């Protein structure tokens, strides 16, 4: 006699191609999850990839527009990394709404940690992915658009200086430091010594 298999008979098994790509995605996510705590090694790998890209550009003598687009994208990522999640300039406009998300402006206000608009891991991931895509683009002549590269370099330097000047003025005006190495940290040993 035939046994009743219930819903298993009605449910179709996934396609082999779908299963392959699902498994590939899971393996890729597992690799990213395992690499998350190793910040230094992640950034070293990204710098090596970026150096390989720059070496490819220098040796091939082309793909300057791809390099310029990559540099603009990296500048955009850097700005998002240095900017707080809740912009104090926009919060200042909403004077009637004094929410807890604003950065403290006085010494006696409550401490609120700096929360980035773009977290470090997403910054690294986006920069690495963009560099890999740009490196991949250098193997197609279609992306090798002839341009006078010194103009692009000068324009990027000008854009970088103006943008960083504006960002530094923003940091000074709203009194925030987007890095933690300069901030004091509580030491557990100090608390034990004071108790003695």
PDB file of C-alpha atoms in Angstrom, residues 13-177:
ATOM      1  CA  UNK A  13      12.433  20.064  -4.879  1.00  0.00           C
ATOM      2  CA  UNK A  14      14.566  23.101  -5.691  1.00  0.00           C
ATOM      3  CA  UNK A  15      16.336  23.256  -9.003  1.00  0.00           C
ATOM      4  CA  UNK A  16      19.976  22.135  -8.996  1.00  0.00           C
ATOM      5  CA  UNK A  17      21.168  25.546 -10.248  1.00  0.00           C
ATOM      6  CA  UNK A  18      19.166  27.371  -7.555  1.00  0.00           C
ATOM      7  CA  UNK A  19      20.597  25.057  -4.907  1.00  0.00           C
ATOM      8  CA  UNK A  20      24.143  25.649  -6.183  1.00  0.00           C
ATOM      9  CA  UNK A  21      23.848  29.448  -6.063  1.00  0.00           C
ATOM     10  CA  UNK A  22      22.129  29.343  -2.670  1.00  0.00           C
ATOM     11  CA  UNK A  23      24.960  27.214  -1.288  1.00  0.00           C
ATOM     12  CA  UNK A  24      27.550  29.510  -2.905  1.00  0.00           C
ATOM     13  CA  UNK A  25      25.901  32.538  -1.270  1.00  0.00           C
ATOM     14  CA  UNK A  26      25.887  30.827   2.120  1.00  0.00           C
ATOM     15  CA  UNK A  27      29.573  29.927   1.797  1.00  0.00           C
ATOM     16  CA  UNK A  28      30.415  33.511   0.812  1.00  0.00           C
ATOM     17  CA  UNK A  29      28.467  34.900   3.789  1.00  0.00           C
ATOM     18  CA  UNK A  30      30.195  32.406   6.111  1.00  0.00           C
ATOM     19  CA  UNK A  31      33.592  33.609   4.833  1.00  0.00           C
ATOM     20  CA  UNK A  32      32.600  37.247   5.465  1.00  0.00           C
ATOM     21  CA  UNK A  33      31.318  36.396   8.952  1.00  0.00           C
ATOM     22  CA  UNK A  34      34.556  34.628   9.853  1.00  0.00           C
ATOM     23  CA  UNK A  35      36.671  37.522   8.557  1.00  0.00           C
ATOM     24  CA  UNK A  36      34.703  40.245  10.385  1.00  0.00           C
ATOM     25  CA  UNK A  37      36.796  40.425  13.606  1.00  0.00           C
ATOM     26  CA  UNK A  38      40.110  40.658  11.710  1.00  0.00           C
ATOM     27  CA  UNK A  39      40.024  44.360  10.848  1.00  0.00           C
ATOM     28  CA  UNK A  40      43.732  44.795  10.142  1.00  0.00           C
ATOM     29  CA  UNK A  41      44.029  41.785   7.850  1.00  0.00           C
ATOM     30  CA  UNK A  42      40.886  42.831   5.947  1.00  0.00           C
ATOM     31  CA  UNK A  43      42.285  46.305   5.286  1.00  0.00           C
ATOM     32  CA  UNK A  44      45.719  44.924   4.375  1.00  0.00           C
ATOM     33  CA  UNK A  45      44.063  42.663   1.781  1.00  0.00           C
ATOM     34  CA  UNK A  46      42.136  45.656   0.408  1.00  0.00           C
ATOM     35  CA  UNK A  47      45.310  47.758   0.173  1.00  0.00           C
ATOM     36  CA  UNK A  48      47.074  44.889  -1.636  1.00  0.00           C
ATOM     37  CA  UNK A  49      44.158  44.679  -4.080  1.00  0.00           C
ATOM     38  CA  UNK A  50      44.270  48.454  -4.563  1.00  0.00           C
ATOM     39  CA  UNK A  51      48.048  48.318  -5.188  1.00  0.00           C
ATOM     40  CA  UNK A  52      47.503  45.550  -7.755  1.00  0.00           C
ATOM     41  CA  UNK A  53      44.868  47.740  -9.425  1.00  0.00           C
ATOM     42  CA  UNK A  54      47.208  50.763  -9.490  1.00  0.00           C
ATOM     43  CA  UNK A  55      50.006  48.554 -10.843  1.00  0.00           C
ATOM     44  CA  UNK A  56      47.694  47.322 -13.593  1.00  0.00           C
ATOM     45  CA  UNK A  57      46.795  50.930 -14.496  1.00  0.00           C
ATOM     46  CA  UNK A  58      50.453  52.017 -14.592  1.00  0.00           C
ATOM     47  CA  UNK A  59      51.589  49.033 -16.644  1.00  0.00           C
ATOM     48  CA  UNK A  60      48.656  49.133 -19.083  1.00  0.00           C
ATOM     49  CA  UNK A  61      48.740  52.950 -19.423  1.00  0.00           C
ATOM     50  CA  UNK A  62      44.978  53.253 -19.661  1.00  0.00           C
ATOM     51  CA  UNK A  63      41.598  52.974 -17.940  1.00  0.00           C
ATOM     52  CA  UNK A  64      42.011  56.378 -16.286  1.00  0.00           C
ATOM     53  CA  UNK A  65      38.279  57.036 -16.264  1.00  0.00           C
ATOM     54  CA  UNK A  66      37.731  53.784 -14.328  1.00  0.00           C
ATOM     55  CA  UNK A  67      40.400  54.884 -11.851  1.00  0.00           C
ATOM     56  CA  UNK A  68      38.788  58.296 -11.495  1.00  0.00           C
ATOM     57  CA  UNK A  69      35.348  56.750 -10.884  1.00  0.00           C
ATOM     58  CA  UNK A  70      36.857  54.418  -8.267  1.00  0.00           C
ATOM     59  CA  UNK A  71      38.601  57.336  -6.525  1.00  0.00           C
ATOM     60  CA  UNK A  72      35.351  59.364  -6.414  1.00  0.00           C
ATOM     61  CA  UNK A  73      33.496  56.346  -5.004  1.00  0.00           C
ATOM     62  CA  UNK A  74      36.179  55.803  -2.339  1.00  0.00           C
ATOM     63  CA  UNK A  75      35.956  59.502  -1.404  1.00  0.00           C
ATOM     64  CA  UNK A  76      32.186  59.152  -1.058  1.00  0.00           C
ATOM     65  CA  UNK A  77      32.642  56.117   1.211  1.00  0.00           C
ATOM     66  CA  UNK A  78      35.209  57.973   3.331  1.00  0.00           C
ATOM     67  CA  UNK A  79      32.820  60.889   3.826  1.00  0.00           C
ATOM     68  CA  UNK A  80      30.031  58.559   4.904  1.00  0.00           C
ATOM     69  CA  UNK A  81      32.466  56.858   7.303  1.00  0.00           C
ATOM     70  CA  UNK A  82      33.482  60.180   8.895  1.00  0.00           C
ATOM     71  CA  UNK A  83      29.943  61.560   9.187  1.00  0.00           C
ATOM     72  CA  UNK A  84      27.669  60.837  12.174  1.00  0.00           C
ATOM     73  CA  UNK A  85      24.522  58.834  11.543  1.00  0.00           C
ATOM     74  CA  UNK A  86      22.350  61.691  12.807  1.00  0.00           C
ATOM     75  CA  UNK A  87      23.712  64.880  11.255  1.00  0.00           C
ATOM     76  CA  UNK A  88      23.875  67.608  13.938  1.00  0.00           C
ATOM     77  CA  UNK A  89      23.334  70.308  11.299  1.00  0.00           C
ATOM     78  CA  UNK A  90      19.965  68.800  10.373  1.00  0.00           C
ATOM     79  CA  UNK A  91      19.050  68.187  14.021  1.00  0.00           C
ATOM     80  CA  UNK A  92      19.832  71.828  14.775  1.00  0.00           C
ATOM     81  CA  UNK A  93      17.151  72.871  12.284  1.00  0.00           C
ATOM     82  CA  UNK A  94      14.573  70.865  14.208  1.00  0.00           C
ATOM     83  CA  UNK A  95      14.855  73.057  17.314  1.00  0.00           C
ATOM     84  CA  UNK A  96      11.505  71.974  18.740  1.00  0.00           C
ATOM     85  CA  UNK A  97      12.492  68.299  18.625  1.00  0.00           C
ATOM     86  CA  UNK A  98      15.395  67.719  21.044  1.00  0.00           C
ATOM     87  CA  UNK A  99      15.723  63.988  20.642  1.00  0.00           C
ATOM     88  CA  UNK A 100      18.380  61.856  22.314  1.00  0.00           C
ATOM     89  CA  UNK A 101      20.085  61.248  18.970  1.00  0.00           C
ATOM     90  CA  UNK A 102      21.896  64.612  18.842  1.00  0.00           C
ATOM     91  CA  UNK A 103      25.583  64.761  19.677  1.00  0.00           C
ATOM     92  CA  UNK A 104      26.400  66.547  22.956  1.00  0.00           C
ATOM     93  CA  UNK A 105      27.601  70.118  22.469  1.00  0.00           C
ATOM     94  CA  UNK A 106      28.376  71.075  26.078  1.00  0.00           C
ATOM     95  CA  UNK A 107      30.738  69.474  28.575  1.00  0.00           C
ATOM     96  CA  UNK A 108      27.966  68.726  31.092  1.00  0.00           C
ATOM     97  CA  UNK A 109      25.609  67.026  28.609  1.00  0.00           C
ATOM     98  CA  UNK A 110      25.116  63.268  28.623  1.00  0.00           C
ATOM     99  CA  UNK A 111      27.738  61.252  26.733  1.00  0.00           C
ATOM    100  CA  UNK A 112      26.514  59.758  23.469  1.00  0.00           C
ATOM    101  CA  UNK A 113      28.860  57.552  21.478  1.00  0.00           C
ATOM    102  CA  UNK A 114      29.751  58.442  17.909  1.00  0.00           C
ATOM    103  CA  UNK A 115      27.643  56.332  15.556  1.00  0.00           C
ATOM    104  CA  UNK A 116      28.832  56.388  11.972  1.00  0.00           C
ATOM    105  CA  UNK A 117      26.593  56.777   8.958  1.00  0.00           C
ATOM    106  CA  UNK A 118      28.636  54.005   7.316  1.00  0.00           C
ATOM    107  CA  UNK A 119      30.051  51.370   9.704  1.00  0.00           C
ATOM    108  CA  UNK A 120      33.647  50.217   9.286  1.00  0.00           C
ATOM    109  CA  UNK A 121      32.753  46.748   7.966  1.00  0.00           C
ATOM    110  CA  UNK A 122      30.412  48.134   5.303  1.00  0.00           C
ATOM    111  CA  UNK A 123      33.065  50.709   4.394  1.00  0.00           C
ATOM    112  CA  UNK A 124      35.642  47.941   3.933  1.00  0.00           C
ATOM    113  CA  UNK A 125      33.236  45.676   2.062  1.00  0.00           C
ATOM    114  CA  UNK A 126      32.093  48.413  -0.337  1.00  0.00           C
ATOM    115  CA  UNK A 127      35.655  49.636  -0.968  1.00  0.00           C
ATOM    116  CA  UNK A 128      36.918  46.106  -1.632  1.00  0.00           C
ATOM    117  CA  UNK A 129      34.007  45.219  -3.877  1.00  0.00           C
ATOM    118  CA  UNK A 130      34.377  48.460  -5.873  1.00  0.00           C
ATOM    119  CA  UNK A 131      38.128  47.923  -6.268  1.00  0.00           C
ATOM    120  CA  UNK A 132      37.572  44.345  -7.464  1.00  0.00           C
ATOM    121  CA  UNK A 133      34.969  45.514  -9.988  1.00  0.00           C
ATOM    122  CA  UNK A 134      37.276  48.297 -11.218  1.00  0.00           C
ATOM    123  CA  UNK A 135      40.144  45.798 -11.517  1.00  0.00           C
ATOM    124  CA  UNK A 136      37.839  43.501 -13.495  1.00  0.00           C
ATOM    125  CA  UNK A 137      36.881  46.410 -15.797  1.00  0.00           C
ATOM    126  CA  UNK A 138      40.522  46.968 -16.760  1.00  0.00           C
ATOM    127  CA  UNK A 139      40.501  43.736 -18.758  1.00  0.00           C
ATOM    128  CA  UNK A 140      38.009  45.100 -21.298  1.00  0.00           C
ATOM    129  CA  UNK A 141      39.044  47.622 -23.908  1.00  0.00           C
ATOM    130  CA  UNK A 142      35.482  48.961 -23.892  1.00  0.00           C
ATOM    131  CA  UNK A 143      36.173  50.767 -20.585  1.00  0.00           C
ATOM    132  CA  UNK A 144      39.448  52.272 -21.801  1.00  0.00           C
ATOM    133  CA  UNK A 145      38.082  55.696 -22.765  1.00  0.00           C
ATOM    134  CA  UNK A 146      40.865  58.044 -23.877  1.00  0.00           C
ATOM    135  CA  UNK A 147      41.144  61.046 -21.546  1.00  0.00           C
ATOM    136  CA  UNK A 148      43.885  63.468 -20.549  1.00  0.00           C
ATOM    137  CA  UNK A 149      44.621  61.976 -17.127  1.00  0.00           C
ATOM    138  CA  UNK A 150      46.452  64.951 -15.496  1.00  0.00           C
ATOM    139  CA  UNK A 151      43.202  66.935 -15.596  1.00  0.00           C
ATOM    140  CA  UNK A 152      41.398  64.100 -13.802  1.00  0.00           C
ATOM    141  CA  UNK A 153      44.142  63.942 -11.160  1.00  0.00           C
ATOM    142  CA  UNK A 154      44.044  67.698 -10.546  1.00  0.00           C
ATOM    143  CA  UNK A 155      40.254  67.704 -10.417  1.00  0.00           C
ATOM    144  CA  UNK A 156      40.235  64.839  -7.915  1.00  0.00           C
ATOM    145  CA  UNK A 157      42.846  66.535  -5.698  1.00  0.00           C
ATOM    146  CA  UNK A 158      40.816  69.758  -5.752  1.00  0.00           C
ATOM    147  CA  UNK A 159      37.610  67.888  -4.979  1.00  0.00           C
ATOM    148  CA  UNK A 160      39.300  65.958  -2.153  1.00  0.00           C
ATOM    149  CA  UNK A 161      40.720  69.109  -0.542  1.00  0.00           C
ATOM    150  CA  UNK A 162      37.445  71.040  -0.721  1.00  0.00           C
ATOM    151  CA  UNK A 163      35.422  68.118   0.605  1.00  0.00           C
ATOM    152  CA  UNK A 164      37.811  67.366   3.472  1.00  0.00           C
ATOM    153  CA  UNK A 165      37.961  71.047   4.415  1.00  0.00           C
ATOM    154  CA  UNK A 166      34.170  71.117   4.641  1.00  0.00           C
ATOM    155  CA  UNK A 167      34.129  67.880   6.674  1.00  0.00           C
ATOM    156  CA  UNK A 168      36.783  69.122   9.114  1.00  0.00           C
ATOM    157  CA  UNK A 169      34.877  72.393   9.602  1.00  0.00           C
ATOM    158  CA  UNK A 170      31.754  70.313  10.312  1.00  0.00           C
ATOM    159  CA  UNK A 171      33.693  68.260  12.905  1.00  0.00           C
ATOM    160  CA  UNK A 172      35.008  71.410  14.597  1.00  0.00           C
ATOM    161  CA  UNK A 173      31.631  73.149  14.584  1.00  0.00           C
ATOM    162  CA  UNK A 174      29.758  70.232  16.165  1.00  0.00           C
ATOM    163  CA  UNK A 175      32.701  69.024  18.303  1.00  0.00           C
ATOM    164  CA  UNK A 176      32.958  65.378  17.387  1.00  0.00           C
ATOM    165  CA  UNK A 177      35.877  63.072  16.650  1.00  0.00           C
TER     166      UNK A 177
END
